[in-house]
CSV table of C-alpha atoms in Angstrom, one decimal:
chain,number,residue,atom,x,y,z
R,1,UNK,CA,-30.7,4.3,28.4
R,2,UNK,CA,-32.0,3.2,32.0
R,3,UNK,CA,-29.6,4.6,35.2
R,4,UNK,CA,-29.9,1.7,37.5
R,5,UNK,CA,-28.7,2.1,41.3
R,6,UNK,CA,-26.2,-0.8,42.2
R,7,UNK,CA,-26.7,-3.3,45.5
R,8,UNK,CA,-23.8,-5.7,46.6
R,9,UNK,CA,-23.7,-8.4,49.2
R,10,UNK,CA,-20.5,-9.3,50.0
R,11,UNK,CA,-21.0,-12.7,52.0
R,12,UNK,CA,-23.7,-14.9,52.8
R,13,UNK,CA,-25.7,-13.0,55.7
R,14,UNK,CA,-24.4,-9.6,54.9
R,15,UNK,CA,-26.6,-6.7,53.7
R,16,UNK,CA,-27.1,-5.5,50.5
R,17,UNK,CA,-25.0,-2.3,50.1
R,18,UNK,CA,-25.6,0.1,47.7
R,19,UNK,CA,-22.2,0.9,45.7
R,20,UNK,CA,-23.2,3.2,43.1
R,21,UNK,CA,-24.8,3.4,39.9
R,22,UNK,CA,-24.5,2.1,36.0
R,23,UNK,CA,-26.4,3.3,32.5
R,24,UNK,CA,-27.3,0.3,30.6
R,25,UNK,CA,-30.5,-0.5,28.3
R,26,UNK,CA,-32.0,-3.1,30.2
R,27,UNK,CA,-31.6,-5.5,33.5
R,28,UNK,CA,-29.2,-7.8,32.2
R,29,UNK,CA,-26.9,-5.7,30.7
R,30,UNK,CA,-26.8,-3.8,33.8
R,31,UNK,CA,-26.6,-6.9,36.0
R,32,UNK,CA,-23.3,-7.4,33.8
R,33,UNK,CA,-21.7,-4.4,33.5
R,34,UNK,CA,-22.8,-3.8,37.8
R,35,UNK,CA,-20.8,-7.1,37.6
R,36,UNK,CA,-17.7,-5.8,35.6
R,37,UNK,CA,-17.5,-2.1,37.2
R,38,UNK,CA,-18.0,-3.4,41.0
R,39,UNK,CA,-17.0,-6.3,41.8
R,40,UNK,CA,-13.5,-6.6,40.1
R,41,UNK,CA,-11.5,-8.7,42.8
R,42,UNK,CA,-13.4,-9.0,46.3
R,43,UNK,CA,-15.6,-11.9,47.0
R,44,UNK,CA,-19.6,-11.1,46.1
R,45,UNK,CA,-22.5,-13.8,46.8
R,46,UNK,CA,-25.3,-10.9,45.7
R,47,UNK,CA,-25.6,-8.5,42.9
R,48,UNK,CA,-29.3,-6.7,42.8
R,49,UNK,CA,-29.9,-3.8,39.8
R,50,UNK,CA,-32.9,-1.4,40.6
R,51,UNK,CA,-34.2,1.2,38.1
R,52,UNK,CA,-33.5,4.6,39.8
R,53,UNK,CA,-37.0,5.7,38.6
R,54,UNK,CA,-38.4,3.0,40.9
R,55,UNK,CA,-36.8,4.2,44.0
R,56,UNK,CA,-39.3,6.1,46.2
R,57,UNK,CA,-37.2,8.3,48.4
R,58,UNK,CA,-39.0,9.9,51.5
R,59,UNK,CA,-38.9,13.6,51.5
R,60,UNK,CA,-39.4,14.5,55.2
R,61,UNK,CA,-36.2,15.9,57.2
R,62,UNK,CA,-33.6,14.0,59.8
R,63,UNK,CA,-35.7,14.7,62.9
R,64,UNK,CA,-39.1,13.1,61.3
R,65,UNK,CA,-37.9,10.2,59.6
R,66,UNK,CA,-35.7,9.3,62.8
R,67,UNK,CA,-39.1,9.1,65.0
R,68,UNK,CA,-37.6,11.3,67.7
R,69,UNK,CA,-38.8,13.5,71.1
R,70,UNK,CA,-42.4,12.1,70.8
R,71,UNK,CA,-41.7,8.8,70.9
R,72,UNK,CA,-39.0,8.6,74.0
R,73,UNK,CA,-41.0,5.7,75.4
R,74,UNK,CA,-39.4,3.3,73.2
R,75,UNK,CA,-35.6,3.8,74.5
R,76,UNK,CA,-36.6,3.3,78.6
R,77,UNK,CA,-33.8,4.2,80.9
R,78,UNK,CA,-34.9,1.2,83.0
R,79,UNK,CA,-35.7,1.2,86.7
R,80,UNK,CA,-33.8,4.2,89.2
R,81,UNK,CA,-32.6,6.5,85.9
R,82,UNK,CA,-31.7,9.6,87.6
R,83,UNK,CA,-33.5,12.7,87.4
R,84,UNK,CA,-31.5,14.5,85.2
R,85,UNK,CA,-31.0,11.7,82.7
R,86,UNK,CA,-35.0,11.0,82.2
R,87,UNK,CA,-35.2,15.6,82.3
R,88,UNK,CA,-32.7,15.8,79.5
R,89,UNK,CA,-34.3,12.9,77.4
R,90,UNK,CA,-37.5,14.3,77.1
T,1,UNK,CA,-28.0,27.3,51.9
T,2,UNK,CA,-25.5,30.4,51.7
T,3,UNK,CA,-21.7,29.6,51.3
T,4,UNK,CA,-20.9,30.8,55.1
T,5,UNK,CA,-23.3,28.3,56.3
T,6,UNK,CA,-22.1,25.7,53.8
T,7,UNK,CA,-18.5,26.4,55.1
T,8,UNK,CA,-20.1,25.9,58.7
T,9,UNK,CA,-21.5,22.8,57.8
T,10,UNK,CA,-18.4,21.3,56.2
T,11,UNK,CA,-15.9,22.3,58.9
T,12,UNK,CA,-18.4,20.4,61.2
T,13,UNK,CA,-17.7,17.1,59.2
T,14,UNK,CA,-20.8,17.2,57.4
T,15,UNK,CA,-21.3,15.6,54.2
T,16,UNK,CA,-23.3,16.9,51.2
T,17,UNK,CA,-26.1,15.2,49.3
T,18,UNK,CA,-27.0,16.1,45.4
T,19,UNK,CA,-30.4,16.9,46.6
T,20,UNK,CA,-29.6,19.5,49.3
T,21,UNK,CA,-29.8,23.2,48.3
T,22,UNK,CA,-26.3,24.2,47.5
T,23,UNK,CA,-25.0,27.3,46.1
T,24,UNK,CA,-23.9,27.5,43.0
T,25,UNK,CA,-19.9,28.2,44.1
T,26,UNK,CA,-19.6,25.1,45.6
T,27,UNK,CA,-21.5,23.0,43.0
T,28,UNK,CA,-19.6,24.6,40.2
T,29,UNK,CA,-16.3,24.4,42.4
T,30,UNK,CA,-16.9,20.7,43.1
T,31,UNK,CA,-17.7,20.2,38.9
T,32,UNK,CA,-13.9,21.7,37.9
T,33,UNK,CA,-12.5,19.7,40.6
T,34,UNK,CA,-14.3,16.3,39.6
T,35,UNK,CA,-14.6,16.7,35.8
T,36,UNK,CA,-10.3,16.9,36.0
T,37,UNK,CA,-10.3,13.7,38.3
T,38,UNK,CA,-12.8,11.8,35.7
T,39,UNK,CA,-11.1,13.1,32.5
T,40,UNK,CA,-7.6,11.9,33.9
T,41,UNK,CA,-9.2,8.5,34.6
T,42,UNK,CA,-10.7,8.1,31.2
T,43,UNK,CA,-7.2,9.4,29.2
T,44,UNK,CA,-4.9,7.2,31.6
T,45,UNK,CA,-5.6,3.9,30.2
T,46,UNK,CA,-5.1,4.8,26.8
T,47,UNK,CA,-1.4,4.3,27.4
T,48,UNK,CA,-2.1,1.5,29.4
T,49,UNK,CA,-3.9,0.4,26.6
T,50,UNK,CA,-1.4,0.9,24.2
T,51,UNK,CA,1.6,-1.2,26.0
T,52,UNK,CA,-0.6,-4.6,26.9
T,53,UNK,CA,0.1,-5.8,23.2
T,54,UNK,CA,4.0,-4.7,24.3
T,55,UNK,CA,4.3,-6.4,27.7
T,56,UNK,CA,7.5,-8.3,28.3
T,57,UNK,CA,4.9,-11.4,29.5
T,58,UNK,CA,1.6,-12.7,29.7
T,59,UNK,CA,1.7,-11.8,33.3
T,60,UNK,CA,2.5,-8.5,32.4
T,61,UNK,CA,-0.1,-8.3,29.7
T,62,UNK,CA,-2.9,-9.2,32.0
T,63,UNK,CA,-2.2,-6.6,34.8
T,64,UNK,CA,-2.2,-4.2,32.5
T,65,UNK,CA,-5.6,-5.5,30.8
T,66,UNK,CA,-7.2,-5.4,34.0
T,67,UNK,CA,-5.6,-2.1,35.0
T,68,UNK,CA,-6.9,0.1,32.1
T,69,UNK,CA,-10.4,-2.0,32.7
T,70,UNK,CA,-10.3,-0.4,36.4
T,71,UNK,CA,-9.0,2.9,35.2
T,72,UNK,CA,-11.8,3.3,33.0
T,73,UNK,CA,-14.4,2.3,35.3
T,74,UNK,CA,-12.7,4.6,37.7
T,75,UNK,CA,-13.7,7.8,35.1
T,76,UNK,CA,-17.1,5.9,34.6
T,77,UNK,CA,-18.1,5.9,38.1
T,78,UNK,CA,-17.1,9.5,38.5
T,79,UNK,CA,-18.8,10.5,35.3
T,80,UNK,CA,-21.9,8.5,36.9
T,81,UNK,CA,-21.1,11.0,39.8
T,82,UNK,CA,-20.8,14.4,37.5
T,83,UNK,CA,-23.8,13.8,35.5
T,84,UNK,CA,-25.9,13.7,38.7
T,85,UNK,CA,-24.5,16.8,39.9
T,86,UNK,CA,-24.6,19.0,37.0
T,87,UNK,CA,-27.7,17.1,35.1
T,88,UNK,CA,-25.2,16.9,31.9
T,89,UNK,CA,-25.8,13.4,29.4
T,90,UNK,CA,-23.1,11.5,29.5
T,91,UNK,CA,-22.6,11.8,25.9
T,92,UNK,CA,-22.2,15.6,26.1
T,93,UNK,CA,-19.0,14.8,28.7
T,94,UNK,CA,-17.7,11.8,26.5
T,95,UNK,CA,-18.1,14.2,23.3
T,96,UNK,CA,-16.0,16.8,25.3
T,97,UNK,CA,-13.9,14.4,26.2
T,98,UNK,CA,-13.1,13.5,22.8
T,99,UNK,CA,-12.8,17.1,21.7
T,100,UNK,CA,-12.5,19.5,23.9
T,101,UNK,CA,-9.3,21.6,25.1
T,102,UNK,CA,-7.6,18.7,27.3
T,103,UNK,CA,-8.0,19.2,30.9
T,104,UNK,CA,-6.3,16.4,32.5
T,105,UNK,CA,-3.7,15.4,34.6
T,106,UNK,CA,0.4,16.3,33.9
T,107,UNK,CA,1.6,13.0,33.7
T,108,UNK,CA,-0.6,11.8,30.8
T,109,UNK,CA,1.1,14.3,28.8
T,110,UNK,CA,4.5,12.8,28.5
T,111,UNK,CA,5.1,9.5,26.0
T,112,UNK,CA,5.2,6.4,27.5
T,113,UNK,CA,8.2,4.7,25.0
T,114,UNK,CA,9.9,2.4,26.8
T,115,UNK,CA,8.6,-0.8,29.3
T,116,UNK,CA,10.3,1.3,32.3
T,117,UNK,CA,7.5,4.0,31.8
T,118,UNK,CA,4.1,2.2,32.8
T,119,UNK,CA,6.0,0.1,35.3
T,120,UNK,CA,7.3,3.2,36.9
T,121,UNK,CA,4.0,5.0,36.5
T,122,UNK,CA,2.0,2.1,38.1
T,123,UNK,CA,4.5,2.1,41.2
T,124,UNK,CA,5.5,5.6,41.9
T,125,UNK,CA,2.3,7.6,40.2
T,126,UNK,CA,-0.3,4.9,41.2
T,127,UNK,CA,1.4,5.1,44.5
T,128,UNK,CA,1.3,8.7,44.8
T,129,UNK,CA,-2.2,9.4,43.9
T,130,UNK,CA,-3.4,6.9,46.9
T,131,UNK,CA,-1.8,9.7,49.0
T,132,UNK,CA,-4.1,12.2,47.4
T,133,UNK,CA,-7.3,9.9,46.7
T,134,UNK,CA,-7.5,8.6,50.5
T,135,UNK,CA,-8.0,12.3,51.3
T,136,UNK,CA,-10.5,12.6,49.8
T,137,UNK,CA,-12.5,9.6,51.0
T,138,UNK,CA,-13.9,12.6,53.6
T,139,UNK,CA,-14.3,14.5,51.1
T,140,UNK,CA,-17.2,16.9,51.6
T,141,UNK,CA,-19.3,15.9,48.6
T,142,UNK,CA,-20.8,12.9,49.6
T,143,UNK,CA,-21.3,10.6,46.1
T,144,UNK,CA,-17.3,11.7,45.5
T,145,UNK,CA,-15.9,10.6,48.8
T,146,UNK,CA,-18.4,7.2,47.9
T,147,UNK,CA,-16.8,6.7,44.5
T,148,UNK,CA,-13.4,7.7,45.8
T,149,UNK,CA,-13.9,3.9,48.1
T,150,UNK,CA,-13.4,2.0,45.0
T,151,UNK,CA,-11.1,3.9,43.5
T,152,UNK,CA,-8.6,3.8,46.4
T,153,UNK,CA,-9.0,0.1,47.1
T,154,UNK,CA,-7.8,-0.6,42.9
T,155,UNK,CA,-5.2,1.9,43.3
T,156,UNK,CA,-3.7,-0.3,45.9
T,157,UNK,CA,-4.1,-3.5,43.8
T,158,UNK,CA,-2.1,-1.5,40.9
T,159,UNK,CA,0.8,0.4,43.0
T,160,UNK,CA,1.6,-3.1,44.0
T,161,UNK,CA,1.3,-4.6,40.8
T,162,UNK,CA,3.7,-1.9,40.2
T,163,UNK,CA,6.0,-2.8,42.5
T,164,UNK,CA,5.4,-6.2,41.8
T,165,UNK,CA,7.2,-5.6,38.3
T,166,UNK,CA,9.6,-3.2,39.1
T,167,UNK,CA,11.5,-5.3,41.1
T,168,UNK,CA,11.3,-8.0,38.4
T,169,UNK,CA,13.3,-5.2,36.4
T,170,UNK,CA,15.7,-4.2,38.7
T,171,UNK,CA,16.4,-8.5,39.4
T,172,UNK,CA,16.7,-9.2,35.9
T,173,UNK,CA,19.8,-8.1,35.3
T,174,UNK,CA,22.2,-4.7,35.1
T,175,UNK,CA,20.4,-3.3,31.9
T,176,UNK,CA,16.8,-3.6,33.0
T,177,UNK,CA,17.7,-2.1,35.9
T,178,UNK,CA,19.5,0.8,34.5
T,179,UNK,CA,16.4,1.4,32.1
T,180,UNK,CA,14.4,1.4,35.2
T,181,UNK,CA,16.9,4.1,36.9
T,182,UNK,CA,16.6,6.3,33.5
T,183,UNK,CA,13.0,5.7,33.6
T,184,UNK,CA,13.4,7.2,37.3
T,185,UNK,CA,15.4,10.4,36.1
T,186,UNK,CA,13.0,11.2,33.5
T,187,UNK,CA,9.8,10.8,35.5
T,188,UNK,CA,10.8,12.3,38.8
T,189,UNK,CA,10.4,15.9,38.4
T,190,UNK,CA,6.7,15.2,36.6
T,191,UNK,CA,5.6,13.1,39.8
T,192,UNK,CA,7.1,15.9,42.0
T,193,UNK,CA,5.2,18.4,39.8
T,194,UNK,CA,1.6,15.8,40.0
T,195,UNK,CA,0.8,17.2,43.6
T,196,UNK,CA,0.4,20.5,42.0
T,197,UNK,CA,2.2,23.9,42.9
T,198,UNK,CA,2.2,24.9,46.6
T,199,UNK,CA,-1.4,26.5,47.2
T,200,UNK,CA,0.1,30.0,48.2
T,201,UNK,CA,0.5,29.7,44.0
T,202,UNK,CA,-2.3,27.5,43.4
T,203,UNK,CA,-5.4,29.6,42.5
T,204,UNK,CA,-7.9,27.3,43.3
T,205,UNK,CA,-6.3,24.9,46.0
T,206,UNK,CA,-7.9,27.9,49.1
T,207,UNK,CA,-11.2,28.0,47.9
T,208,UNK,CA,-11.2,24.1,47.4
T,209,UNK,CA,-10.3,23.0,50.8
T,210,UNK,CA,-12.1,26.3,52.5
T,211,UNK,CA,-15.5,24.2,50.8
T,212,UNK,CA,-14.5,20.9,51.9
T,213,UNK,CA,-13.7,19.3,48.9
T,214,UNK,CA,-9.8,19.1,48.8
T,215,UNK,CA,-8.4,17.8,52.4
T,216,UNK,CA,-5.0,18.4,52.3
T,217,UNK,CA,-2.7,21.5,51.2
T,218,UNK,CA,-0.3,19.9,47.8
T,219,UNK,CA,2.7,20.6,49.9
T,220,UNK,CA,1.8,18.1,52.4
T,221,UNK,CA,0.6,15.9,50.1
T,222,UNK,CA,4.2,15.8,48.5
T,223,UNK,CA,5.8,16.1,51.7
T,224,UNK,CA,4.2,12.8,53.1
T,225,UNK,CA,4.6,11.1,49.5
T,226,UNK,CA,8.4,12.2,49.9
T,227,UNK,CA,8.5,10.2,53.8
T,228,UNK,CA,7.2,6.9,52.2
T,229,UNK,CA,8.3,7.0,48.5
T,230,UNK,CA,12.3,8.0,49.2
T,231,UNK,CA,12.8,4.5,51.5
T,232,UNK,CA,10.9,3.0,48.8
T,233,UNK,CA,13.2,3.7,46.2
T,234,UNK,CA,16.2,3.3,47.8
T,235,UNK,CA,15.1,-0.4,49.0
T,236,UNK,CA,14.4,-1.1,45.3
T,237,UNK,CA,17.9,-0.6,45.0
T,238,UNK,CA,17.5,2.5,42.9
T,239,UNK,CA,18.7,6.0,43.6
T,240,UNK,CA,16.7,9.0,43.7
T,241,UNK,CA,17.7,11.6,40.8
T,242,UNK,CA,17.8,14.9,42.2
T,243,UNK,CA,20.8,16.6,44.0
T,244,UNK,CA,19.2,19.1,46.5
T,245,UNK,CA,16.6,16.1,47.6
T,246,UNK,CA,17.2,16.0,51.9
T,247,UNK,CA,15.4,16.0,55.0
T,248,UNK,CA,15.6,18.2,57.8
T,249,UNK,CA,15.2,16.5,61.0
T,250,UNK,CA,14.6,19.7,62.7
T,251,UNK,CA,12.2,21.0,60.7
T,252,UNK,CA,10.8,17.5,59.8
T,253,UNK,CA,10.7,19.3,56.0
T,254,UNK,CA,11.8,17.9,52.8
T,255,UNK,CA,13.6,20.0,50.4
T,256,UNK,CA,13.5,18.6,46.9
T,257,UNK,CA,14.8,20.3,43.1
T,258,UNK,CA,11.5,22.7,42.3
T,259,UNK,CA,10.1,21.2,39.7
T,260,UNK,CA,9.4,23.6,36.2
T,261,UNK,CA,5.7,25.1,37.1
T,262,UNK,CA,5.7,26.6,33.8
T,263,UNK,CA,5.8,23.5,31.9
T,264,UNK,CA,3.2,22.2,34.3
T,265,UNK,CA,0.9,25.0,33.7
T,266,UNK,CA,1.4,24.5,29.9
T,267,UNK,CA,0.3,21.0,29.9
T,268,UNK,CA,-2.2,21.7,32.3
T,269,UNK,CA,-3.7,25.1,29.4
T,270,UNK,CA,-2.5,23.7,26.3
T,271,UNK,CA,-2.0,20.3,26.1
T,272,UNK,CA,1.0,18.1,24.6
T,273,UNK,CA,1.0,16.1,21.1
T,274,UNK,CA,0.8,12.8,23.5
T,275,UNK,CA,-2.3,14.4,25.3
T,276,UNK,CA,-3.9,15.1,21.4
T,277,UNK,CA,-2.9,11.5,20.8
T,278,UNK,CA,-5.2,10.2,23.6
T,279,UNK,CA,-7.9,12.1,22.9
T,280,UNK,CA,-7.5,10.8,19.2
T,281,UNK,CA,-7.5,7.4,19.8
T,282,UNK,CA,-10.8,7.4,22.5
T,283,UNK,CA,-12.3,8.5,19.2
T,284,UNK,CA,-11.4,5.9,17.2
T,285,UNK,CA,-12.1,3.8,19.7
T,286,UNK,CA,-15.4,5.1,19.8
T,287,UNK,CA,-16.3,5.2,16.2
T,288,UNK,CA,-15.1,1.3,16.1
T,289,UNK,CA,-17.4,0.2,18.9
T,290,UNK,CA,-20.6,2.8,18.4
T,291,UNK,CA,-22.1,-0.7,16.2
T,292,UNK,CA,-22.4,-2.4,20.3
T,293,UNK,CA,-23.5,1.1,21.4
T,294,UNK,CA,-26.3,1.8,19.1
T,295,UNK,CA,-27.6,-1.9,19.5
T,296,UNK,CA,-27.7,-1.9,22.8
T,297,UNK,CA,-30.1,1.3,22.5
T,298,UNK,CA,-32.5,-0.2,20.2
C-alpha cells in the first residue's frame, strides 16, 4: 500500500490545498477514496493524488528558504524612507 | 528540543511539525491523547451503523448512512495522523482496535435501544464535542489541529442533523416526545460526565494543556456547553433532568448534579458489554470485507 498526500481545489481559480493524506494501492483508488474521505459536502472542481515518496521536501531552515537579510533590495522602501526604517531593515 | 523549550515554543503559539526534534514526553503525550480521539471515532459509528436499517424514514436512514461514513473517515484521517507520528502500520492500530483493552470514549459504552438514543446523541453529544474539537483546531500538534478542520466542519453538519430530528420527535406527538425526554434523563449525566472530571482530578488534563495539546480546562469546556445547551433544550420544549442544575449570575458558574466519576473511570479501564460488542462487530466486519482488502493489495 501507497500513502498518497491529498490536493483540493475548491473553485475554479482557487489553489490546490493540501488536505491530508490516504493509503490506497494505486492512483485511482486513491483518487476515489481522496474523493469519499474529503470532499463529503463542499463544492470541489479539482482533486490531485501525489505519492508521498515523490514529494521532495527542502531541508534548509525558515530564515534560508524565506531568502531573507541578503537580499533586502527586493522589498524597497521607495523614495525619502527614514533613517531608521532603512537602519532597522538591513 | 528539551521539554522547557518545547513549552516555550507552544505558549508562544507555535505549532509542531512531525519532522521537528521533539521529546519523547510530548510525542508519547500527544499519541495517548490522539489514539483515544481516533479509537472513539472508529467505535462510534458502529451504533450508528447498527440503527440505519431501524430508522423511522428514508430520511433518517440516509443521515445516518452518511454520518457513520464521516465518523469513520473521522478515525481514518486521525489514524493517517498517528501512524506518522509514532511510525506504527495501520494494521497494527486496526488489530488493536479490534482487540485490545477498549480505550474509547464514555458514551459509546452505554446501549443505544431505542430511536431517542442516536437522535439525542447526534444533537447533544455531536453538539458537545464541537465545544471540545474547535479547541483544538490550535492545537499545538500541527497535522491534529489540520485534521481536527474536517472534523469540526461534519460535526456541525451532524449536531444539526440532530436537531433536525429531534424536533421531528418532540412535533410528532405526546409519546415521541416523552421518549425523547426519557432519552434525555438517561443520557444527561453521561454527557455531563463526556467532558471528563475537573483537571484538579484529572491526571493527565495539567500535563496536556501545559504541552499545548489540550486548550481548554474540562470544567470550562462543560461550563460553556452548559451556557448554549440549557437554552437549547428548553426551546426544544424539553426539560432538563437534574434538580441542582442553576446558574449563578454572580459568579457567572453553573452548578449541575456531579456526575458518578467512578463509573466513568470504569468504562474508561474496563470497558462495558456494549463497548465488547463494538469491538466485536468491527471484526466481523472485517473478516467479511478482507476479500476487497486483499485484492486491492495484489
Amino acid at each position: 500500500m501507497t500513502i498518497w498526500e491529498v490536493f483540493v481545489q475548491t473553485e475554479g481559480g482557487d489553489p490546490f490545498e493540501h488536505v491530508g493524506q490516504v493509503e490506497a494501492p494505486n492512483g485511482d483508488t486513491a483518487t476515489l477514496a481522496a474523493k469519499e474521505h474529503f470532499v463529503r459536502r463542499d463544492p470541489c472542481v479539482g482533486l490531485w493524488v501525489v505519492d508521498r515518496e515523490d514529494v521532495r521536501s527542502a531541508s534548509w531552515p525558515p530564515d534560508v528558504l524565506a531568502s531573507g537579510h541578503e537580499k533586502v533590495y527586493r522589498r524597497s522602501l521607495g523614495r525619502g524612507a527614514p533613517d531608521d526604517v532603512l537602519a532597522g531593515r538591513l | 528540543m528539551d521539554i522547557e523549550e518545547l513549552k516555550t515554543r507552544v505558549a508562544a503559539g507555535e505549532q509542531l511539525e512531525p519532522w521537528m526534534d521533539l521529546p519523547e514526553e510530548y510525542i508519547s503525550a500527544a499519541k495517548r491523547m490522539m489514539e483515544f480521539h481516533m479509537t472513539s471515532e472508529v467505535v462510534g459509528p458502529v451504533h450508528e451503523f447498527w440503527w440505519v436499517p431501524k430508522a423511522p424514514s428514508l430520511e433518517a436512514k440516509m443521515i445516518f448512512a452518511a454520518k457513520s461514513q464521516d465518523e469513520v473517515g473521522h478515525g481514518l484521517g486521525l489514524m493517517t495522523v498517528c501512524e506518522d507520528l509514532t511510525g506504527r502500520s495501520r494494521a497494527s492500530y486496526i488489530e488493536e482496535m479490534f482487540d485490545g483493552p477498549p480505550r474509547f470514549m464514555n458514551v459509546f459504552h452505554y446501549p443505544w435501544d431505542e430511536w431517542a438514543d442516536p437522535v439525542i446523541v447526534s444533537w447533544l453529544i455531536d453538539g458537545a464535542e464541537i465545544e471540545r474539537q474547535t479547541t483544538l483546531l490550535k492545537t499545538s500538534y500541527g497535522p491534529y489541529a489540520r485534521a481536527m478542520k474536517k472534523i469540526v466542519k461534519e460535526e456541525g453538519f451532524h449536531y444539526h442533523c440532530g436537531r433536525f430530528l429531534a424536533d421531528r420527535m418532540v412535533h410528532a406527538g405526546a409519546e415521541p416526545k416523552r421518549q425523547m425526554q426519557d432519552g434525555l434523563v438517561r443520557w444527561w449525566p453521561r454527557i455531563l460526565a463526556m467532558f471528563g472530571p475537573p483537571d484538579s482530578k484529572s491526571t493527565h488534563g495539567e500535563t496536556l494543556m501545559s504541552f499545548g495539546l489540550k486548550l481548554s480546562e474540562n470544567e470550562a469546556l462543560r461550563q460553556s456547553y452548559l451556557t448554549k445547551f440549557v437554552p437549547r433544550i428548553l426551546e426544544m420544549g424539553l426539560e432538563v433532568p437534574d434538580n441542582n442544575l442553576g446558574f449563578d449570575e454572580d459568579t457567572q458558574v453553573w452548578s449541575y448534579t456531579e456526575p458518578d466519576w467512578e463509573e466513568f473511570r470504569g468504562l474508561l479501564r474496563g470497558g462495558s458489554p456494549v463497548g465488547a460488542d463494538l469491538q466485536k462487530a468491527l471484526r466481523e466486519s472485517r473478516l467479511l470485507n478482507n476479500w476487497m482488502v486483499t485484492k486491492d493489495a495484489a
